[in-house]
C-alpha positions as a printed Julia matrix, in Angstrom:
68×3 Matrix{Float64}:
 -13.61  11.67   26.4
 -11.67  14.87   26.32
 -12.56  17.99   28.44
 -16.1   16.51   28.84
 -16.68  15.84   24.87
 -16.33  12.32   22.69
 -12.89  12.08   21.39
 -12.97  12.29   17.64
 -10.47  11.03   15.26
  -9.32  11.5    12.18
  -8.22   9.28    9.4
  -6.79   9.95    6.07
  -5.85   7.35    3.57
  -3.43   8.12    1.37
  -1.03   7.19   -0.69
   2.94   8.57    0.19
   4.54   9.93   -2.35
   7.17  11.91   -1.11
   8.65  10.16    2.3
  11.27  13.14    2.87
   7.91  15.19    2.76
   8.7   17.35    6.48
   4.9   17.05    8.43
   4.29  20.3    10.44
   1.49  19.83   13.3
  -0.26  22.41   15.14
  -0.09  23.34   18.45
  -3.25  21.01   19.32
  -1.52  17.69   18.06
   1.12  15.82   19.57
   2.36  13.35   17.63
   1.61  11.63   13.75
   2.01   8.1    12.3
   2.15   6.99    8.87
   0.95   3.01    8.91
   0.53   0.37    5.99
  -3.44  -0.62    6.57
  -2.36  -4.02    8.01
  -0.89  -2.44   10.69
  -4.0   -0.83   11.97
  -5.06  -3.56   14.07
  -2.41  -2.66   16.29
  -4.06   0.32   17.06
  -7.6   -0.65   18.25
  -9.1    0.35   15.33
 -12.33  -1.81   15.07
 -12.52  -4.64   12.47
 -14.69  -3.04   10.05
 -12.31   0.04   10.27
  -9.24  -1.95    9.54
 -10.94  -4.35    7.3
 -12.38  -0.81    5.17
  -8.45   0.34    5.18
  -7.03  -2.98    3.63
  -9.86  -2.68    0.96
  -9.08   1.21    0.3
  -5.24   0.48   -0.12
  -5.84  -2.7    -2.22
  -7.92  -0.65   -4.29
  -5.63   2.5    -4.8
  -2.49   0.04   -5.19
  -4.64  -1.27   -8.35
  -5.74   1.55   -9.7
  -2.53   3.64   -9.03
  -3.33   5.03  -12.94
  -5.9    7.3   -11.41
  -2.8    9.3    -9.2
  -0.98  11.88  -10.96
């Protein structure tokens, strides 16, 4: 909970293509993490989460055509 309201996150898979890429947050964030989807067990993310993020990365490393 945050000031009284369900805490709601965020996640964006994606594919880096630019690691010198400078990240700008807003005022309302604190902090950002870029993590390879087997990682994101170590951050309480719940199975089906993390087991949906290995499948979405396997799937864009194979079909890396589609990126331009």
């Amino acid at each position: 909970m945050v000031n009284g309201k369900p805490k709601e996150t965020t996640y964006y898979l994606a594919i880096l293509l630019n690691k010198d890429e400078n990240i700008i947050l807003s005022e309302e964030h604190t902090d950002y993490s870029w993590i390879k989807s087997e990682q994101s067990n170590e951050y309480s993310l719940s199975l089906s989460l993390h087991d949906l993020m290995i499948n979405a990365e396997e799937y864009l490393i194979n079909n890396s055509n589609l990126i331009q």
